PDB file of C-alpha atoms in Angstrom:
ATOM      1  CA  MET E   1      -0.035  -0.230   0.145  1.00  0.00           C
ATOM      2  CA  TYR E   2       1.136   3.672  -0.893  1.00  0.00           C
ATOM      3  CA  ARG E   3       1.255   5.917   1.836  1.00  0.00           C
ATOM      4  CA  HIS E   4       2.609   8.976   0.118  1.00  0.00           C
ATOM      5  CA  VAL E   5       1.672  10.953  -3.208  1.00  0.00           C
ATOM      6  CA  ILE E   6       3.913  13.023  -5.739  1.00  0.00           C
ATOM      7  CA  TRP E   7       1.664  14.757  -7.770  1.00  0.00           C
ATOM      8  CA  ASP E   8       2.028  16.434 -10.331  1.00  0.00           C
ATOM      9  CA  LEU E   9      -0.164  19.863 -11.102  1.00  0.00           C
ATOM     10  CA  GLY E  10      -1.269  20.975 -14.170  1.00  0.00           C
ATOM     11  CA  GLY E  11      -4.115  18.626 -15.788  1.00  0.00           C
ATOM     12  CA  THR E  12      -3.159  16.344 -12.615  1.00  0.00           C
ATOM     13  CA  LEU E  13      -4.533  18.164  -9.447  1.00  0.00           C
ATOM     14  CA  VAL E  14      -5.300  21.444 -11.520  1.00  0.00           C
ATOM     15  CA  ASP E  15      -7.591  21.161 -14.510  1.00  0.00           C
ATOM     16  CA  THR E  16      -5.453  23.536 -16.880  1.00  0.00           C
ATOM     17  CA  TYR E  17      -6.035  22.264 -20.013  1.00  0.00           C
ATOM     18  CA  PRO E  18      -9.075  23.498 -21.241  1.00  0.00           C
ATOM     19  CA  ALA E  19      -8.254  27.103 -20.436  1.00  0.00           C
ATOM     20  CA  LEU E  20      -5.112  26.509 -22.176  1.00  0.00           C
ATOM     21  CA  ASP E  21      -6.525  24.804 -25.427  1.00  0.00           C
ATOM     22  CA  ARG E  22      -9.036  27.349 -25.642  1.00  0.00           C
ATOM     23  CA  THR E  23      -6.153  30.441 -25.728  1.00  0.00           C
ATOM     24  CA  LEU E  24      -3.884  28.632 -28.201  1.00  0.00           C
ATOM     25  CA  ALA E  25      -6.842  28.276 -30.569  1.00  0.00           C
ATOM     26  CA  ALA E  26      -7.508  31.660 -30.090  1.00  0.00           C
ATOM     27  CA  VAL E  27      -4.288  32.395 -31.198  1.00  0.00           C
ATOM     28  CA  VAL E  28      -4.685  30.710 -34.204  1.00  0.00           C
ATOM     29  CA  ARG E  29      -7.936  32.169 -34.885  1.00  0.00           C
ATOM     30  CA  ASN E  30      -6.771  35.387 -34.406  1.00  0.00           C
ATOM     31  CA  ALA E  31      -4.272  35.014 -37.056  1.00  0.00           C
ATOM     32  CA  GLY E  32      -6.831  33.817 -39.550  1.00  0.00           C
ATOM     33  CA  GLY E  33      -6.321  30.194 -39.201  1.00  0.00           C
ATOM     34  CA  GLN E  34      -8.796  27.366 -38.337  1.00  0.00           C
ATOM     35  CA  VAL E  35      -8.052  24.855 -35.764  1.00  0.00           C
ATOM     36  CA  SER E  36     -10.104  23.036 -33.161  1.00  0.00           C
ATOM     37  CA  GLU E  37      -9.252  22.673 -29.623  1.00  0.00           C
ATOM     38  CA  ALA E  38      -9.408  18.985 -29.402  1.00  0.00           C
ATOM     39  CA  GLU E  39      -6.349  19.002 -31.748  1.00  0.00           C
ATOM     40  CA  VAL E  40      -4.690  21.712 -29.718  1.00  0.00           C
ATOM     41  CA  ALA E  41      -5.818  19.469 -26.575  1.00  0.00           C
ATOM     42  CA  ARG E  42      -4.113  16.556 -28.769  1.00  0.00           C
ATOM     43  CA  LEU E  43      -0.784  18.722 -28.978  1.00  0.00           C
ATOM     44  CA  THR E  44      -0.723  20.423 -25.214  1.00  0.00           C
ATOM     45  CA  ARG E  45      -0.924  16.570 -23.514  1.00  0.00           C
ATOM     46  CA  ARG E  46       2.360  15.947 -24.798  1.00  0.00           C
ATOM     47  CA  SER E  47       3.871  19.431 -23.904  1.00  0.00           C
ATOM     48  CA  THR E  48       2.520  22.948 -23.980  1.00  0.00           C
ATOM     49  CA  GLY E  49       6.189  23.629 -25.729  1.00  0.00           C
ATOM     50  CA  GLU E  50       5.757  20.841 -28.163  1.00  0.00           C
ATOM     51  CA  ALA E  51       2.169  22.268 -28.981  1.00  0.00           C
ATOM     52  CA  ILE E  52       3.323  26.287 -29.549  1.00  0.00           C
ATOM     53  CA  ALA E  53       6.257  24.581 -31.539  1.00  0.00           C
ATOM     54  CA  ALA E  54       3.679  23.018 -33.802  1.00  0.00           C
ATOM     55  CA  LEU E  55       1.098  25.308 -34.134  1.00  0.00           C
ATOM     56  CA  SER E  56       3.312  28.232 -34.890  1.00  0.00           C
ATOM     57  CA  SER E  57       5.440  25.908 -37.630  1.00  0.00           C
ATOM     58  CA  ARG E  58       2.089  24.783 -39.256  1.00  0.00           C
ATOM     59  CA  PHE E  59       0.046  28.319 -39.265  1.00  0.00           C
ATOM     60  CA  GLY E  60       3.182  30.200 -39.578  1.00  0.00           C
ATOM     61  CA  ILE E  61       2.079  32.447 -36.317  1.00  0.00           C
ATOM     62  CA  ASP E  62       5.382  33.755 -34.336  1.00  0.00           C
ATOM     63  CA  GLU E  63       5.753  31.586 -30.681  1.00  0.00           C
ATOM     64  CA  ALA E  64       6.340  34.812 -29.221  1.00  0.00           C
ATOM     65  CA  ALA E  65       2.728  35.177 -29.410  1.00  0.00           C
ATOM     66  CA  PHE E  66       1.498  32.168 -28.392  1.00  0.00           C
ATOM     67  CA  ARG E  67       3.776  32.539 -25.556  1.00  0.00           C
ATOM     68  CA  ALA E  68       2.263  36.254 -24.926  1.00  0.00           C
ATOM     69  CA  ALA E  69      -1.120  34.293 -24.968  1.00  0.00           C
ATOM     70  CA  GLU E  70      -0.053  31.535 -22.521  1.00  0.00           C
ATOM     71  CA  ALA E  71       1.344  34.291 -20.228  1.00  0.00           C
ATOM     72  CA  GLU E  72      -1.609  36.397 -20.000  1.00  0.00           C
ATOM     73  CA  LEU E  73      -3.561  33.418 -19.147  1.00  0.00           C
ATOM     74  CA  LYS E  74      -1.645  32.906 -15.968  1.00  0.00           C
ATOM     75  CA  ARG E  75      -1.845  36.245 -15.319  1.00  0.00           C
ATOM     76  CA  ARG E  76      -5.690  35.892 -14.828  1.00  0.00           C
ATOM     77  CA  TRP E  77      -5.425  32.383 -13.027  1.00  0.00           C
ATOM     78  CA  GLU E  78      -3.672  34.938 -10.618  1.00  0.00           C
ATOM     79  CA  GLU E  79      -7.104  36.469  -9.369  1.00  0.00           C
ATOM     80  CA  TYR E  80      -9.394  33.452 -11.365  1.00  0.00           C
ATOM     81  CA  PRO E  81      -7.308  29.851 -11.114  1.00  0.00           C
ATOM     82  CA  PRO E  82      -8.871  27.190 -13.425  1.00  0.00           C
ATOM     83  CA  PRO E  83     -10.937  24.308 -11.556  1.00  0.00           C
ATOM     84  CA  ALA E  84      -9.572  22.096  -9.396  1.00  0.00           C
ATOM     85  CA  MET E  85      -9.844  18.379 -10.754  1.00  0.00           C
ATOM     86  CA  PRO E  86     -12.927  16.225  -9.619  1.00  0.00           C
ATOM     87  CA  GLY E  87     -12.204  14.827  -6.344  1.00  0.00           C
ATOM     88  CA  ALA E  88      -8.994  16.149  -6.031  1.00  0.00           C
ATOM     89  CA  ARG E  89      -9.331  18.190  -2.810  1.00  0.00           C
ATOM     90  CA  GLU E  90     -10.902  15.177  -1.519  1.00  0.00           C
ATOM     91  CA  LEU E  91      -7.932  13.054  -2.679  1.00  0.00           C
ATOM     92  CA  LEU E  92      -5.567  15.151  -0.750  1.00  0.00           C
ATOM     93  CA  ARG E  93      -7.517  15.277   2.378  1.00  0.00           C
ATOM     94  CA  ASP E  94      -7.548  11.438   2.667  1.00  0.00           C
ATOM     95  CA  VAL E  95      -3.868  11.003   2.046  1.00  0.00           C
ATOM     96  CA  ALA E  96      -3.233  13.606   4.708  1.00  0.00           C
ATOM     97  CA  SER E  97      -5.983  12.014   6.753  1.00  0.00           C
ATOM     98  CA  ALA E  98      -4.340   8.808   6.491  1.00  0.00           C
ATOM     99  CA  GLY E  99      -0.872  10.378   7.373  1.00  0.00           C
ATOM    100  CA  GLY E 100       0.651  10.239   3.898  1.00  0.00           C
ATOM    101  CA  LEU E 101       2.203  13.527   2.295  1.00  0.00           C
ATOM    102  CA  ASN E 102       0.745  15.318  -0.876  1.00  0.00           C
ATOM    103  CA  LEU E 103       4.134  16.191  -2.987  1.00  0.00           C
ATOM    104  CA  VAL E 104       3.885  18.203  -6.033  1.00  0.00           C
ATOM    105  CA  VAL E 105       6.553  17.970  -8.593  1.00  0.00           C
ATOM    106  CA  THR E 106       5.595  20.468 -11.502  1.00  0.00           C
ATOM    107  CA  HIS E 107       7.056  22.205 -14.474  1.00  0.00           C
ATOM    108  CA  ARG E 108       5.749  25.103 -14.141  1.00  0.00           C
ATOM    109  CA  GLU E 109       7.153  28.117 -12.785  1.00  0.00           C
ATOM    110  CA  ARG E 110       7.012  28.353  -8.705  1.00  0.00           C
ATOM    111  CA  SER E 111       4.824  31.672  -8.612  1.00  0.00           C
ATOM    112  CA  SER E 112       2.617  29.929 -10.794  1.00  0.00           C
ATOM    113  CA  ALA E 113       2.034  26.558  -9.234  1.00  0.00           C
ATOM    114  CA  GLU E 114       1.995  28.280  -5.780  1.00  0.00           C
ATOM    115  CA  SER E 115      -0.555  31.053  -6.535  1.00  0.00           C
ATOM    116  CA  LEU E 116      -2.670  28.450  -8.019  1.00  0.00           C
ATOM    117  CA  ILE E 117      -2.261  25.938  -5.106  1.00  0.00           C
ATOM    118  CA  ALA E 118      -3.346  28.732  -2.961  1.00  0.00           C
ATOM    119  CA  GLY E 119      -5.690  30.356  -5.061  1.00  0.00           C
ATOM    120  CA  LEU E 120      -8.002  26.875  -4.941  1.00  0.00           C
ATOM    121  CA  GLY E 121      -7.774  26.329  -1.441  1.00  0.00           C
ATOM    122  CA  LEU E 122      -5.145  23.392  -1.964  1.00  0.00           C
ATOM    123  CA  ARG E 123      -3.337  21.336   0.777  1.00  0.00           C
ATOM    124  CA  VAL E 124      -0.334  19.873  -0.204  1.00  0.00           C
ATOM    125  CA  ASP E 125       2.823  19.517   2.216  1.00  0.00           C
ATOM    126  CA  ASP E 126       6.176  20.430  -0.423  1.00  0.00           C
ATOM    127  CA  LEU E 127       6.589  21.651  -3.781  1.00  0.00           C
ATOM    128  CA  ILE E 128       9.138  20.928  -6.023  1.00  0.00           C
ATOM    129  CA  SER E 129       9.516  22.987  -9.892  1.00  0.00           C
ATOM    130  CA  ALA E 130      11.668  22.928 -12.666  1.00  0.00           C
ATOM    131  CA  VAL E 131      12.540  26.202 -12.244  1.00  0.00           C
ATOM    132  CA  ASP E 132      14.438  25.379  -8.695  1.00  0.00           C
ATOM    133  CA  GLY E 133      17.224  23.990 -10.760  1.00  0.00           C
ATOM    134  CA  HIS E 134      16.279  20.467 -11.158  1.00  0.00           C
ATOM    135  CA  PRO E 135      16.029  19.084 -15.178  1.00  0.00           C
ATOM    136  CA  ARG E 136      12.974  18.795 -16.661  1.00  0.00           C
ATOM    137  CA  LYS E 137      10.571  15.536 -16.416  1.00  0.00           C
ATOM    138  CA  PRO E 138      11.305  12.477 -18.116  1.00  0.00           C
ATOM    139  CA  ASP E 139      14.754  13.363 -15.942  1.00  0.00           C
ATOM    140  CA  PRO E 140      13.934  11.924 -12.354  1.00  0.00           C
ATOM    141  CA  ALA E 141      15.370  14.497 -10.489  1.00  0.00           C
ATOM    142  CA  MET E 142      12.594  16.396  -9.197  1.00  0.00           C
ATOM    143  CA  PHE E 143      11.478  12.795  -7.529  1.00  0.00           C
ATOM    144  CA  THR E 144      14.929  11.907  -5.982  1.00  0.00           C
ATOM    145  CA  GLU E 145      14.857  15.032  -4.485  1.00  0.00           C
ATOM    146  CA  MET E 146      11.594  14.886  -2.836  1.00  0.00           C
ATOM    147  CA  LEU E 147      12.262  11.064  -1.902  1.00  0.00           C
ATOM    148  CA  ALA E 148      15.303  12.266  -0.242  1.00  0.00           C
ATOM    149  CA  ARG E 149      14.161  15.849   1.382  1.00  0.00           C
ATOM    150  CA  HIS E 150      11.238  13.564   3.585  1.00  0.00           C
ATOM    151  CA  ARG E 151      13.610  10.291   3.664  1.00  0.00           C
ATOM    152  CA  LEU E 152      10.826   8.370   1.818  1.00  0.00           C
ATOM    153  CA  SER E 153      11.312   5.163   0.268  1.00  0.00           C
ATOM    154  CA  ALA E 154      10.085   4.896  -3.458  1.00  0.00           C
ATOM    155  CA  ASP E 155       8.364   1.832  -1.878  1.00  0.00           C
ATOM    156  CA  ASP E 156       5.518   3.968   0.201  1.00  0.00           C
ATOM    157  CA  CYS E 157       4.808   6.203  -3.033  1.00  0.00           C
ATOM    158  CA  LEU E 158       2.511   6.702  -5.912  1.00  0.00           C
ATOM    159  CA  ALA E 159       3.098   9.159  -8.435  1.00  0.00           C
ATOM    160  CA  VAL E 160       0.120  10.783 -10.532  1.00  0.00           C
ATOM    161  CA  GLY E 161       0.176  12.773 -13.412  1.00  0.00           C
ATOM    162  CA  ASP E 162      -0.876  13.295 -16.917  1.00  0.00           C
ATOM    163  CA  ARG E 163       1.286  12.678 -19.269  1.00  0.00           C
ATOM    164  CA  PRO E 164       3.576   9.681 -20.448  1.00  0.00           C
ATOM    165  CA  ILE E 165       7.145  12.087 -19.336  1.00  0.00           C
ATOM    166  CA  ASP E 166       5.535  11.975 -15.317  1.00  0.00           C
ATOM    167  CA  ALA E 167       5.533   8.500 -15.546  1.00  0.00           C
ATOM    168  CA  VAL E 168       8.887   7.899 -16.941  1.00  0.00           C
ATOM    169  CA  ALA E 169      10.380  10.324 -14.188  1.00  0.00           C
ATOM    170  CA  ALA E 170       8.457   8.634 -11.571  1.00  0.00           C
ATOM    171  CA  ARG E 171      10.004   4.978 -12.648  1.00  0.00           C
ATOM    172  CA  ALA E 172      12.926   5.991 -13.234  1.00  0.00           C
ATOM    173  CA  ALA E 173      12.957   7.185  -9.596  1.00  0.00           C
ATOM    174  CA  GLY E 174      12.018   4.053  -8.281  1.00  0.00           C
ATOM    175  CA  VAL E 175       8.314   5.031  -7.846  1.00  0.00           C
ATOM    176  CA  THR E 176       4.868   3.061  -8.877  1.00  0.00           C
ATOM    177  CA  ALA E 177       3.006   5.806 -11.179  1.00  0.00           C
ATOM    178  CA  ALA E 178      -0.228   6.239 -12.436  1.00  0.00           C
ATOM    179  CA  THR E 179      -1.313   8.137 -15.351  1.00  0.00           C
ATOM    180  CA  LEU E 180      -4.853  10.201 -15.724  1.00  0.00           C
ATOM    181  CA  GLU E 181      -6.305  10.446 -19.047  1.00  0.00           C
ATOM    182  CA  SER E 182      -9.312  11.943 -20.644  1.00  0.00           C
ATOM    183  CA  ALA E 183     -11.210  11.184 -23.282  1.00  0.00           C
ATOM    184  CA  ALA E 184     -11.308  14.139 -24.625  1.00  0.00           C
ATOM    185  CA  ALA E 185      -7.765  13.921 -25.019  1.00  0.00           C
ATOM    186  CA  PRO E 186      -6.452  10.587 -24.388  1.00  0.00           C
ATOM    187  CA  VAL E 187      -2.664  10.155 -23.677  1.00  0.00           C
ATOM    188  CA  ASP E 188      -0.179   8.696 -26.487  1.00  0.00           C
ATOM    189  CA  ASP E 189       2.105   6.800 -24.517  1.00  0.00           C
ATOM    190  CA  ASP E 190       3.789   5.574 -27.726  1.00  0.00           C
TER     191      ASP E 190
END
């Protein structure tokens, strides 16, 4: 049985993708192109950076336009955060009630991550961000740092994420991984 959970943030604890998909699709539409939010969703589930690069290349739109729209979205989230994923609060509460830790490893900038967590009233015990000097997933460094920081055995932990890179990073650190999947944007785990 697992005692502690190492969570990803966006797409796992916080439902960030619908607004991100709408925002990137709007950049394309505003430039005169056509792309469905479902198509953008398939791209963003792999990586926001890859999605921006693919959309930029396909529609001839400078990546800076997508990055500016994404930055504006994150600014809006400081005041109006996206919703927590269904059941997230209850799962966090249940893990804590059972004596476990709720830990977050994320690519999101620390200030953005902390703003989302605070704005939604989510209770987590610790957070490590790639911008804290750790390599991005699928490198396991954030997971191994979290295990070391809290003196945890990987066998006592379950990692929960929404993309294949979350699972790859967790498994490389010896942590069992579970991947959340949405019917609207299936995980491409080839």
